[in-house]
């Protein structure tokens, strides 16, 4: 497994599909998405279930009591099998080649850690 992407989720049902779509459609091969339900109280788990059902080889999920963002990320790390681990917040979305670009750069330069840039985008 090249990359494990961890997505902590807490009450983001309105934006979660966009996030998961951007991850499902990554250009990299051999990756997994670990969605961590951090005690969400909305319909986010229904969305997670749908993505898991439609992409069982890629999307895995964990359900846990609310413990906050660091706790959710750490829980995801415990289940990750990738050579590299990436984090995406459930209210964010990424370019289709983000993880392939980061992975290729890390391998080419023999790096343990890489990071990309980001843009703030506001709905209004």
PDB file of C-alpha atoms in Angstrom:
ATOM      1  CA  UNK A   1       0.000   0.000   0.000  1.00  0.00           C
ATOM      2  CA  UNK A   2       1.480   3.348  -1.039  1.00  0.00           C
ATOM      3  CA  UNK A   3      -0.678   5.849   0.875  1.00  0.00           C
ATOM      4  CA  UNK A   4      -3.243   5.741   3.667  1.00  0.00           C
ATOM      5  CA  UNK A   5      -5.439   8.846   3.768  1.00  0.00           C
ATOM      6  CA  UNK A   6      -7.094   9.515   7.121  1.00  0.00           C
ATOM      7  CA  UNK A   7     -10.291  11.580   7.206  1.00  0.00           C
ATOM      8  CA  UNK A   8     -11.672  12.479  10.652  1.00  0.00           C
ATOM      9  CA  UNK A   9     -15.415  13.201  10.489  1.00  0.00           C
ATOM     10  CA  UNK A  10     -17.598  15.097  12.920  1.00  0.00           C
ATOM     11  CA  UNK A  11     -20.932  16.552  11.736  1.00  0.00           C
ATOM     12  CA  UNK A  12     -19.933  17.372   8.161  1.00  0.00           C
ATOM     13  CA  UNK A  13     -22.713  15.646   6.221  1.00  0.00           C
ATOM     14  CA  UNK A  14     -23.176  18.619   3.862  1.00  0.00           C
ATOM     15  CA  UNK A  15     -19.573  18.695   2.639  1.00  0.00           C
ATOM     16  CA  UNK A  16     -18.399  15.122   3.221  1.00  0.00           C
ATOM     17  CA  UNK A  17     -19.427  13.804  -0.237  1.00  0.00           C
ATOM     18  CA  UNK A  18     -17.273  16.405  -1.987  1.00  0.00           C
ATOM     19  CA  UNK A  19     -14.328  15.450   0.207  1.00  0.00           C
ATOM     20  CA  UNK A  20     -14.732  11.716  -0.376  1.00  0.00           C
ATOM     21  CA  UNK A  21     -15.312  12.179  -4.121  1.00  0.00           C
ATOM     22  CA  UNK A  22     -12.023  14.065  -4.392  1.00  0.00           C
ATOM     23  CA  UNK A  23     -10.262  11.208  -2.613  1.00  0.00           C
ATOM     24  CA  UNK A  24     -11.952   8.334  -4.450  1.00  0.00           C
ATOM     25  CA  UNK A  25     -10.912   9.893  -7.750  1.00  0.00           C
ATOM     26  CA  UNK A  26      -7.209  10.168  -6.938  1.00  0.00           C
ATOM     27  CA  UNK A  27      -4.839   9.279  -9.761  1.00  0.00           C
ATOM     28  CA  UNK A  28      -2.561   7.258  -7.487  1.00  0.00           C
ATOM     29  CA  UNK A  29      -2.981   3.510  -7.422  1.00  0.00           C
ATOM     30  CA  UNK A  30      -2.741   1.321  -4.343  1.00  0.00           C
ATOM     31  CA  UNK A  31      -4.122   3.613  -1.665  1.00  0.00           C
ATOM     32  CA  UNK A  32      -6.733   3.451   1.061  1.00  0.00           C
ATOM     33  CA  UNK A  33      -9.050   5.959   2.683  1.00  0.00           C
ATOM     34  CA  UNK A  34      -9.666   5.501   6.399  1.00  0.00           C
ATOM     35  CA  UNK A  35     -12.691   7.509   7.499  1.00  0.00           C
ATOM     36  CA  UNK A  36     -12.878   7.997  11.265  1.00  0.00           C
ATOM     37  CA  UNK A  37     -16.362   8.794  12.562  1.00  0.00           C
ATOM     38  CA  UNK A  38     -15.510  10.786  15.686  1.00  0.00           C
ATOM     39  CA  UNK A  39     -18.922  10.491  17.311  1.00  0.00           C
ATOM     40  CA  UNK A  40     -20.744  12.446  14.625  1.00  0.00           C
ATOM     41  CA  UNK A  41     -24.375  13.294  15.395  1.00  0.00           C
ATOM     42  CA  UNK A  42     -25.638  13.998  11.893  1.00  0.00           C
ATOM     43  CA  UNK A  43     -26.041  11.691   8.878  1.00  0.00           C
ATOM     44  CA  UNK A  44     -22.320  11.502   8.103  1.00  0.00           C
ATOM     45  CA  UNK A  45     -22.192   7.778   8.902  1.00  0.00           C
ATOM     46  CA  UNK A  46     -24.866   7.089   6.286  1.00  0.00           C
ATOM     47  CA  UNK A  47     -22.629   8.810   3.723  1.00  0.00           C
ATOM     48  CA  UNK A  48     -19.577   6.887   4.939  1.00  0.00           C
ATOM     49  CA  UNK A  49     -21.525   3.612   4.646  1.00  0.00           C
ATOM     50  CA  UNK A  50     -22.486   4.436   1.056  1.00  0.00           C
ATOM     51  CA  UNK A  51     -18.881   5.144   0.029  1.00  0.00           C
ATOM     52  CA  UNK A  52     -17.686   1.986   1.773  1.00  0.00           C
ATOM     53  CA  UNK A  53     -20.393  -0.045   0.025  1.00  0.00           C
ATOM     54  CA  UNK A  54     -19.486   1.427  -3.388  1.00  0.00           C
ATOM     55  CA  UNK A  55     -15.686   1.254  -2.885  1.00  0.00           C
ATOM     56  CA  UNK A  56     -15.021  -1.526  -0.343  1.00  0.00           C
ATOM     57  CA  UNK A  57     -11.413  -2.027  -1.443  1.00  0.00           C
ATOM     58  CA  UNK A  58     -10.544   1.643  -0.906  1.00  0.00           C
ATOM     59  CA  UNK A  59     -12.826   3.083   1.785  1.00  0.00           C
ATOM     60  CA  UNK A  60     -12.570   1.716   5.307  1.00  0.00           C
ATOM     61  CA  UNK A  61     -14.130   3.261   8.370  1.00  0.00           C
ATOM     62  CA  UNK A  62     -13.893   3.369  12.127  1.00  0.00           C
ATOM     63  CA  UNK A  63     -16.630   4.502  14.503  1.00  0.00           C
ATOM     64  CA  UNK A  64     -15.547   5.900  17.864  1.00  0.00           C
ATOM     65  CA  UNK A  65     -16.771   8.162  20.623  1.00  0.00           C
ATOM     66  CA  UNK A  66     -16.014  11.842  20.176  1.00  0.00           C
ATOM     67  CA  UNK A  67     -12.464  12.583  21.272  1.00  0.00           C
ATOM     68  CA  UNK A  68     -11.487  15.459  19.025  1.00  0.00           C
ATOM     69  CA  UNK A  69      -9.379  15.813  15.914  1.00  0.00           C
ATOM     70  CA  UNK A  70      -6.020  14.559  17.267  1.00  0.00           C
ATOM     71  CA  UNK A  71      -7.656  11.490  18.799  1.00  0.00           C
ATOM     72  CA  UNK A  72      -9.465  10.687  15.547  1.00  0.00           C
ATOM     73  CA  UNK A  73      -6.267  11.058  13.518  1.00  0.00           C
ATOM     74  CA  UNK A  74      -4.349   8.842  15.933  1.00  0.00           C
ATOM     75  CA  UNK A  75      -7.043   6.177  15.731  1.00  0.00           C
ATOM     76  CA  UNK A  76      -6.784   6.243  11.954  1.00  0.00           C
ATOM     77  CA  UNK A  77      -2.992   5.922  12.113  1.00  0.00           C
ATOM     78  CA  UNK A  78      -3.393   2.732  14.146  1.00  0.00           C
ATOM     79  CA  UNK A  79      -5.276   1.145  11.220  1.00  0.00           C
ATOM     80  CA  UNK A  80      -3.182   2.584   8.379  1.00  0.00           C
ATOM     81  CA  UNK A  81      -1.193   0.206   6.208  1.00  0.00           C
ATOM     82  CA  UNK A  82       0.321   2.696   3.783  1.00  0.00           C
ATOM     83  CA  UNK A  83       3.978   3.459   3.331  1.00  0.00           C
ATOM     84  CA  UNK A  84       2.951   7.110   3.774  1.00  0.00           C
ATOM     85  CA  UNK A  85       0.047   8.598   5.721  1.00  0.00           C
ATOM     86  CA  UNK A  86      -1.917  11.636   4.595  1.00  0.00           C
ATOM     87  CA  UNK A  87      -4.562  13.665   6.390  1.00  0.00           C
ATOM     88  CA  UNK A  88      -7.556  15.404   4.841  1.00  0.00           C
ATOM     89  CA  UNK A  89     -10.202  17.178   6.910  1.00  0.00           C
ATOM     90  CA  UNK A  90     -13.758  16.192   6.022  1.00  0.00           C
ATOM     91  CA  UNK A  91     -14.679  19.758   5.042  1.00  0.00           C
ATOM     92  CA  UNK A  92     -11.802  19.928   2.535  1.00  0.00           C
ATOM     93  CA  UNK A  93     -11.270  18.519  -0.929  1.00  0.00           C
ATOM     94  CA  UNK A  94      -8.111  17.903  -2.908  1.00  0.00           C
ATOM     95  CA  UNK A  95      -6.834  17.930  -6.480  1.00  0.00           C
ATOM     96  CA  UNK A  96      -7.173  14.592  -8.302  1.00  0.00           C
ATOM     97  CA  UNK A  97      -3.395  14.089  -8.459  1.00  0.00           C
ATOM     98  CA  UNK A  98      -2.421  15.403  -5.029  1.00  0.00           C
ATOM     99  CA  UNK A  99      -1.365  12.126  -3.444  1.00  0.00           C
ATOM    100  CA  UNK A 100       0.333  10.804  -6.575  1.00  0.00           C
ATOM    101  CA  UNK A 101       2.357  14.028  -6.799  1.00  0.00           C
ATOM    102  CA  UNK A 102       3.326  13.982  -3.125  1.00  0.00           C
ATOM    103  CA  UNK A 103       4.148  10.277  -3.157  1.00  0.00           C
ATOM    104  CA  UNK A 104       6.282  10.509  -6.305  1.00  0.00           C
ATOM    105  CA  UNK A 105       8.172  13.506  -4.951  1.00  0.00           C
ATOM    106  CA  UNK A 106       8.824  11.804  -1.604  1.00  0.00           C
ATOM    107  CA  UNK A 107      10.108   8.648  -3.304  1.00  0.00           C
ATOM    108  CA  UNK A 108      12.272  10.542  -5.814  1.00  0.00           C
ATOM    109  CA  UNK A 109      13.876  12.690  -3.100  1.00  0.00           C
ATOM    110  CA  UNK A 110      13.916   9.887  -0.496  1.00  0.00           C
ATOM    111  CA  UNK A 111      11.910  11.964   1.984  1.00  0.00           C
ATOM    112  CA  UNK A 112      10.042  10.823   5.062  1.00  0.00           C
ATOM    113  CA  UNK A 113       7.681  13.820   5.087  1.00  0.00           C
ATOM    114  CA  UNK A 114       6.227  16.036   2.362  1.00  0.00           C
ATOM    115  CA  UNK A 115       3.496  18.634   2.375  1.00  0.00           C
ATOM    116  CA  UNK A 116       1.608  20.589  -0.213  1.00  0.00           C
ATOM    117  CA  UNK A 117       0.129  24.037  -0.336  1.00  0.00           C
ATOM    118  CA  UNK A 118      -3.501  24.934   0.066  1.00  0.00           C
ATOM    119  CA  UNK A 119      -6.026  27.570  -0.948  1.00  0.00           C
ATOM    120  CA  UNK A 120      -8.707  29.027   1.286  1.00  0.00           C
ATOM    121  CA  UNK A 121     -12.033  28.912  -0.545  1.00  0.00           C
ATOM    122  CA  UNK A 122     -15.134  30.478   0.928  1.00  0.00           C
ATOM    123  CA  UNK A 123     -18.616  29.530  -0.203  1.00  0.00           C
ATOM    124  CA  UNK A 124     -19.848  33.124  -0.180  1.00  0.00           C
TER     125      UNK A 124
END
